Amino acid sequence: MYKRFIEYSRQQQLFASGSRVLLAVSGGIDSMVMAYLFREAGTDHAIAHCNFSLRGEESDGDEKFVVSYAKKGKTECFTATFDTLGYAASKHISVQMAARELRYNWFDSLIEKEGFDAVAVAHNLNDNIETFFINLLRGTGLNGLTGMSPRHNNIIRPLLFATRSEIAAFASGEKIKFREDSSNAEVKYTRNRIRIRVLPEIDKVNPNSVAAISETMTHLNSSAKLVDIYIEKLHSELFRQASDGIEADVGELKSLKPASPHIYELFKRYGLSSQQTEEMIALLDSSP
């Protein structure tokens, strides 16, 4: 696991020698294994723990556990307690979305204030597979089926190569302590329902389903990059800067076949949604 962690981080250029990394540590098995690997690698790092105040004493226990771990390892530790339910109500968003916004906004502030080069989160390969199905069921384009990126802006995912079972085996072998999150067993959450009920059934059809789906996501990622290259070339040919904005030749746009994917990919950078694509195509035939 350690060798794969180092090799994956090097291949994906997640952090360089001398980098200062902030580790998002919940106290769960994935983040505790990640913290162990960073410590073993000798990478300059600190720990950040979010208490979302959603599970009462259990949430407080997670915070105490992480703070104690950091103290024993003489690792700098940042903690924040959030009124997640209140934030969700005020913003009229789901609790999960509220927790995400609060977490990443806080991470951004720590990066700016403390000078970290990146924030490491402990998503694993199974998390990536679950994201694939969540997006598939919601309806998505090609990019939505490519899964999570090993690096996106200042967020890195150094455990994205490892399955949940591999992480559990490593934690057992190295006697890494962690906390169990009781909410992970609640199937009212979409991700949990997919993990607990859907994916085990898929495993019965193909015991190597995780590897197979991961390979498919890799192919989709490559296809998405090819599309991006083609669209950038086409955009440079059809669009031009004008004195009062940006112009594109209507005749050239109308000649693109098939129309919908071309128009969407070319105009999404200007705020066009997939639902508005047909309206844009109809607009090309208007007289003004």
Tab-separated table of C-alpha atoms in Angstrom:
chain	number	residue	atom	x	y	z
A	1	MET	CA	0.000	0.000	0.000
A	2	TYR	CA	2.792	2.438	0.901
A	3	LYS	CA	4.672	1.795	-2.353
A	4	ARG	CA	1.486	2.178	-4.390
A	5	PHE	CA	0.660	5.393	-2.519
A	6	ILE	CA	4.058	6.880	-3.345
A	7	GLU	CA	3.960	5.722	-6.969
A	8	TYR	CA	0.395	6.942	-7.553
A	9	SER	CA	1.173	10.334	-6.015
A	10	ARG	CA	4.251	10.629	-8.229
A	11	GLN	CA	2.445	9.580	-11.417
A	12	GLN	CA	-0.422	11.982	-10.795
A	13	GLN	CA	1.908	14.742	-9.562
A	14	LEU	CA	-0.210	15.233	-6.433
A	15	PHE	CA	2.496	16.811	-4.301
A	16	ALA	CA	6.183	17.532	-4.711
A	17	SER	CA	9.114	17.316	-2.362
A	18	GLY	CA	8.839	20.225	0.031
A	19	SER	CA	5.073	20.572	-0.376
A	20	ARG	CA	2.957	21.336	2.674
A	21	VAL	CA	-0.268	19.332	2.585
A	22	LEU	CA	-3.403	19.720	4.698
A	23	LEU	CA	-5.038	16.340	5.401
A	24	ALA	CA	-8.827	16.213	5.769
A	25	VAL	CA	-9.166	13.644	8.563
A	26	SER	CA	-12.592	12.586	9.788
A	27	GLY	CA	-11.338	9.774	12.001
A	28	GLY	CA	-12.756	7.095	9.685
A	29	ILE	CA	-10.682	4.274	8.284
A	30	ASP	CA	-9.844	5.913	4.941
A	31	SER	CA	-8.606	9.213	6.374
A	32	MET	CA	-6.669	7.499	9.175
A	33	VAL	CA	-4.879	5.277	6.651
A	34	MET	CA	-4.133	8.386	4.580
A	35	ALA	CA	-2.697	10.152	7.635
A	36	TYR	CA	-0.557	7.088	8.399
A	37	LEU	CA	0.819	7.017	4.836
A	38	PHE	CA	1.685	10.716	4.847
A	39	ARG	CA	3.454	10.294	8.172
A	40	GLU	CA	5.423	7.317	6.861
A	41	ALA	CA	6.362	9.278	3.729
A	42	GLY	CA	7.738	12.109	5.850
A	43	THR	CA	5.732	14.702	3.905
A	44	ASP	CA	5.200	18.015	5.661
A	45	HIS	CA	1.535	17.990	6.630
A	46	ALA	CA	-1.094	19.124	9.095
A	47	ILE	CA	-4.523	17.768	9.936
A	48	ALA	CA	-7.932	19.422	9.552
A	49	HIS	CA	-11.058	17.974	11.180
A	50	CYS	CA	-14.643	19.113	10.638
A	51	ASN	CA	-17.273	18.575	13.334
A	52	PHE	CA	-20.598	18.920	11.521
A	53	SER	CA	-22.633	18.528	14.753
A	54	LEU	CA	-24.894	15.940	13.102
A	55	ARG	CA	-24.362	12.918	15.362
A	56	GLY	CA	-24.196	14.440	18.845
A	57	GLU	CA	-21.693	12.734	21.145
A	58	GLU	CA	-20.445	10.589	18.273
A	59	SER	CA	-19.353	13.686	16.326
A	60	ASP	CA	-17.633	15.098	19.405
A	61	GLY	CA	-15.950	11.729	19.961
A	62	ASP	CA	-14.583	11.790	16.412
A	63	GLU	CA	-13.085	15.223	17.037
A	64	LYS	CA	-11.445	14.157	20.302
A	65	PHE	CA	-10.047	11.038	18.604
A	66	VAL	CA	-8.463	13.019	15.737
A	67	VAL	CA	-7.066	15.700	18.058
A	68	SER	CA	-5.557	12.986	20.269
A	69	TYR	CA	-3.985	11.266	17.249
A	70	ALA	CA	-2.460	14.539	16.056
A	71	LYS	CA	-1.149	15.353	19.521
A	72	LYS	CA	0.554	11.961	19.876
A	73	GLY	CA	2.230	12.396	16.492
A	74	LYS	CA	3.105	16.035	17.248
A	75	THR	CA	1.163	17.059	14.117
A	76	GLU	CA	-0.460	20.465	13.817
A	77	CYS	CA	-4.244	20.080	13.938
A	78	PHE	CA	-7.030	22.477	12.955
A	79	THR	CA	-10.642	21.881	14.001
A	80	ALA	CA	-13.916	23.604	13.163
A	81	THR	CA	-17.433	23.026	14.470
A	82	PHE	CA	-20.326	23.823	12.152
A	83	ASP	CA	-24.084	24.295	12.546
A	84	THR	CA	-24.698	22.203	9.450
A	85	LEU	CA	-28.477	21.901	9.857
A	86	GLY	CA	-28.853	25.650	10.351
A	87	TYR	CA	-26.670	26.392	7.337
A	88	ALA	CA	-28.640	23.945	5.177
A	89	ALA	CA	-31.940	25.556	6.210
A	90	SER	CA	-30.694	29.097	5.577
A	91	LYS	CA	-29.350	28.171	2.131
A	92	HIS	CA	-32.309	25.883	1.250
A	93	ILE	CA	-29.943	23.033	0.336
A	94	SER	CA	-29.507	19.424	1.458
A	95	VAL	CA	-27.533	18.578	4.578
A	96	GLN	CA	-24.937	16.773	2.442
A	97	MET	CA	-24.492	19.827	0.210
A	98	ALA	CA	-24.284	22.090	3.249
A	99	ALA	CA	-21.553	19.931	4.781
A	100	ARG	CA	-19.644	19.982	1.504
A	101	GLU	CA	-19.813	23.774	1.179
A	102	LEU	CA	-18.823	24.349	4.804
A	103	ARG	CA	-15.929	21.890	4.556
A	104	TYR	CA	-14.384	23.181	1.354
A	105	ASN	CA	-14.891	26.859	2.216
A	106	TRP	CA	-13.002	26.230	5.453
A	107	PHE	CA	-10.248	24.350	3.620
A	108	ASP	CA	-9.855	27.272	1.215
A	109	SER	CA	-9.495	29.694	4.123
A	110	LEU	CA	-6.844	27.490	5.754
A	111	ILE	CA	-4.885	27.254	2.502
A	112	GLU	CA	-4.887	31.028	2.158
A	113	LYS	CA	-4.105	31.728	5.813
A	114	GLU	CA	-1.606	28.954	6.548
A	115	GLY	CA	0.071	28.567	3.153
A	116	PHE	CA	-0.719	24.956	2.339
A	117	ASP	CA	-0.037	23.731	-1.194
A	118	ALA	CA	-2.964	21.286	-1.319
A	119	VAL	CA	-5.729	19.619	0.671
A	120	ALA	CA	-5.729	15.807	0.633
A	121	VAL	CA	-9.078	14.025	0.925
A	122	ALA	CA	-9.354	10.263	1.397
A	123	HIS	CA	-11.719	9.204	-1.400
A	124	ASN	CA	-10.983	5.658	-2.558
A	125	LEU	CA	-11.712	3.664	-5.712
A	126	ASN	CA	-15.083	2.447	-4.393
A	127	ASP	CA	-16.110	6.044	-3.696
A	128	ASN	CA	-15.293	6.800	-7.325
A	129	ILE	CA	-17.463	3.920	-8.547
A	130	GLU	CA	-20.340	5.139	-6.375
A	131	THR	CA	-19.971	8.638	-7.846
A	132	PHE	CA	-20.178	7.118	-11.332
A	133	PHE	CA	-23.557	5.539	-10.521
A	134	ILE	CA	-24.882	8.625	-8.721
A	135	ASN	CA	-24.180	10.773	-11.791
A	136	LEU	CA	-25.488	8.094	-14.145
A	137	LEU	CA	-28.805	7.937	-12.283
A	138	ARG	CA	-29.150	11.723	-12.162
A	139	GLY	CA	-28.452	12.054	-15.859
A	140	THR	CA	-25.130	13.411	-17.025
A	141	GLY	CA	-22.826	13.954	-19.950
A	142	LEU	CA	-19.528	12.321	-20.758
A	143	ASN	CA	-17.566	14.256	-18.124
A	144	GLY	CA	-19.980	13.181	-15.401
A	145	LEU	CA	-19.066	9.535	-16.017
A	146	THR	CA	-15.314	9.998	-15.687
A	147	GLY	CA	-15.415	9.979	-11.894
A	148	MET	CA	-13.391	12.052	-9.467
A	149	SER	CA	-10.065	13.450	-10.577
A	150	PRO	CA	-6.874	12.627	-8.643
A	151	ARG	CA	-6.289	16.369	-8.558
A	152	HIS	CA	-8.762	19.212	-9.023
A	153	ASN	CA	-7.447	22.708	-8.333
A	154	ASN	CA	-6.007	22.475	-4.803
A	155	ILE	CA	-7.787	19.225	-3.851
A	156	ILE	CA	-5.825	15.967	-4.174
A	157	ARG	CA	-7.055	12.381	-3.746
A	158	PRO	CA	-4.004	10.180	-3.027
A	159	LEU	CA	-6.046	7.046	-2.162
A	160	LEU	CA	-8.090	6.945	-5.371
A	161	PHE	CA	-6.091	3.909	-6.535
A	162	ALA	CA	-7.100	1.676	-3.597
A	163	THR	CA	-10.298	-0.276	-3.003
A	164	ARG	CA	-12.133	-0.137	0.312
A	165	SER	CA	-11.215	-3.751	1.078
A	166	GLU	CA	-7.515	-3.098	0.394
A	167	ILE	CA	-7.574	-0.135	2.775
A	168	ALA	CA	-9.317	-2.227	5.448
A	169	ALA	CA	-6.747	-5.026	5.097
A	170	PHE	CA	-3.888	-2.518	5.384
A	171	ALA	CA	-5.417	-0.869	8.456
A	172	SER	CA	-5.796	-4.271	10.085
A	173	GLY	CA	-2.246	-5.310	9.268
A	174	GLU	CA	-0.716	-2.065	10.519
A	175	LYS	CA	-3.085	-1.890	13.517
A	176	ILE	CA	-4.294	1.574	12.516
A	177	LYS	CA	-7.042	2.789	14.848
A	178	PHE	CA	-10.122	4.527	13.442
A	179	ARG	CA	-13.704	5.470	14.259
A	180	GLU	CA	-16.845	3.999	12.735
A	181	ASP	CA	-19.412	6.487	11.391
A	182	SER	CA	-22.877	5.140	12.220
A	183	SER	CA	-24.446	7.203	9.422
A	184	ASN	CA	-22.615	5.060	6.847
A	185	ALA	CA	-25.159	2.311	7.517
A	186	GLU	CA	-28.199	4.508	6.782
A	187	VAL	CA	-29.638	3.709	3.351
A	188	LYS	CA	-31.654	6.952	3.258
A	189	TYR	CA	-28.582	8.547	1.670
A	190	THR	CA	-28.167	7.859	-2.056
A	191	ARG	CA	-24.468	6.985	-1.850
A	192	ASN	CA	-25.058	4.573	1.031
A	193	ARG	CA	-27.939	2.894	-0.783
A	194	ILE	CA	-25.752	2.333	-3.844
A	195	ARG	CA	-22.878	1.031	-1.717
A	196	ILE	CA	-24.966	-1.242	0.533
A	197	ARG	CA	-27.647	-2.537	-1.835
A	198	VAL	CA	-26.732	-1.930	-5.477
A	199	LEU	CA	-23.028	-2.692	-5.808
A	200	PRO	CA	-23.157	-6.041	-3.932
A	201	GLU	CA	-25.722	-7.228	-6.502
A	202	ILE	CA	-23.446	-6.129	-9.338
A	203	ASP	CA	-20.597	-8.041	-7.708
A	204	LYS	CA	-22.716	-11.182	-7.966
A	205	VAL	CA	-22.864	-10.713	-11.740
A	206	ASN	CA	-19.157	-9.874	-12.014
A	207	PRO	CA	-16.882	-10.338	-8.975
A	208	ASN	CA	-14.359	-8.062	-10.698
A	209	SER	CA	-16.914	-5.299	-11.248
A	210	VAL	CA	-14.872	-2.614	-9.462
A	211	ALA	CA	-11.901	-3.171	-11.770
A	212	ALA	CA	-14.156	-3.385	-14.851
A	213	ILE	CA	-16.071	-0.185	-14.058
A	214	SER	CA	-12.834	1.606	-13.170
A	215	GLU	CA	-11.385	0.625	-16.558
A	216	THR	CA	-14.519	1.913	-18.290
A	217	MET	CA	-14.189	5.235	-16.444
A	218	THR	CA	-10.582	5.480	-17.606
A	219	HIS	CA	-11.686	4.991	-21.229
A	220	LEU	CA	-14.441	7.590	-20.809
A	221	ASN	CA	-11.922	10.006	-19.338
A	222	SER	CA	-9.698	9.568	-22.411
A	223	SER	CA	-12.686	10.110	-24.707
A	224	ALA	CA	-13.658	13.271	-22.815
A	225	LYS	CA	-10.141	14.658	-23.296
A	226	LEU	CA	-10.332	13.957	-27.034
A	227	VAL	CA	-13.662	15.777	-27.227
A	228	ASP	CA	-12.171	18.744	-25.359
A	229	ILE	CA	-9.269	18.942	-27.826
A	230	TYR	CA	-11.657	18.835	-30.805
A	231	ILE	CA	-14.008	21.448	-29.323
A	232	GLU	CA	-11.145	23.827	-28.508
A	233	LYS	CA	-9.905	23.604	-32.100
A	234	LEU	CA	-13.412	24.150	-33.478
A	235	HIS	CA	-14.048	27.054	-31.131
A	236	SER	CA	-10.870	28.810	-32.248
A	237	GLU	CA	-11.991	28.438	-35.871
A	238	LEU	CA	-15.615	29.592	-35.477
A	239	PHE	CA	-15.474	32.207	-32.711
A	240	ARG	CA	-13.717	35.566	-32.752
A	241	GLN	CA	-13.411	38.588	-30.527
A	242	ALA	CA	-15.481	41.591	-31.560
A	243	SER	CA	-15.574	45.143	-30.258
A	244	ASP	CA	-18.701	44.497	-28.206
A	245	GLY	CA	-18.240	40.834	-27.332
A	246	ILE	CA	-17.684	37.532	-29.107
A	247	GLU	CA	-18.958	36.592	-32.569
A	248	ALA	CA	-19.584	33.264	-34.251
A	249	ASP	CA	-20.695	32.675	-37.849
A	250	VAL	CA	-24.313	31.462	-37.805
A	251	GLY	CA	-23.994	29.629	-41.112
A	252	GLU	CA	-21.004	27.657	-39.850
A	253	LEU	CA	-22.799	26.795	-36.596
A	254	LYS	CA	-25.877	25.578	-38.491
A	255	SER	CA	-23.721	23.289	-40.616
A	256	LEU	CA	-22.407	21.335	-37.599
A	257	LYS	CA	-23.785	17.792	-37.396
A	258	PRO	CA	-25.040	16.418	-35.092
A	259	ALA	CA	-26.233	19.814	-33.915
A	260	SER	CA	-27.045	19.301	-30.223
A	261	PRO	CA	-23.675	18.029	-28.913
A	262	HIS	CA	-21.741	20.530	-30.995
A	263	ILE	CA	-23.773	23.538	-29.853
A	264	TYR	CA	-23.765	22.462	-26.206
A	265	GLU	CA	-20.007	21.843	-26.072
A	266	LEU	CA	-19.219	25.105	-27.873
A	267	PHE	CA	-21.517	27.307	-25.778
A	268	LYS	CA	-21.414	25.732	-22.301
A	269	ARG	CA	-18.451	27.940	-21.376
A	270	TYR	CA	-20.793	30.914	-21.781
A	271	GLY	CA	-23.354	29.468	-19.387
A	272	LEU	CA	-25.513	27.423	-21.758
A	273	SER	CA	-27.150	24.455	-20.012
A	274	SER	CA	-27.951	21.170	-21.712
A	275	GLN	CA	-31.661	22.007	-21.338
A	276	GLN	CA	-31.189	25.246	-23.313
A	277	THR	CA	-29.361	23.628	-26.232
A	278	GLU	CA	-32.435	23.115	-28.409
A	279	GLU	CA	-33.473	26.732	-27.800
A	280	MET	CA	-30.060	27.859	-28.998
A	281	ILE	CA	-30.358	25.718	-32.135
A	282	ALA	CA	-33.795	27.233	-32.865
A	283	LEU	CA	-32.308	30.703	-32.320
A	284	LEU	CA	-29.875	30.098	-35.189
A	285	ASP	CA	-32.828	30.127	-37.601
A	286	SER	CA	-34.304	33.411	-36.297
A	287	SER	CA	-34.225	36.450	-38.549
A	288	PRO	CA	-32.479	39.029	-36.283
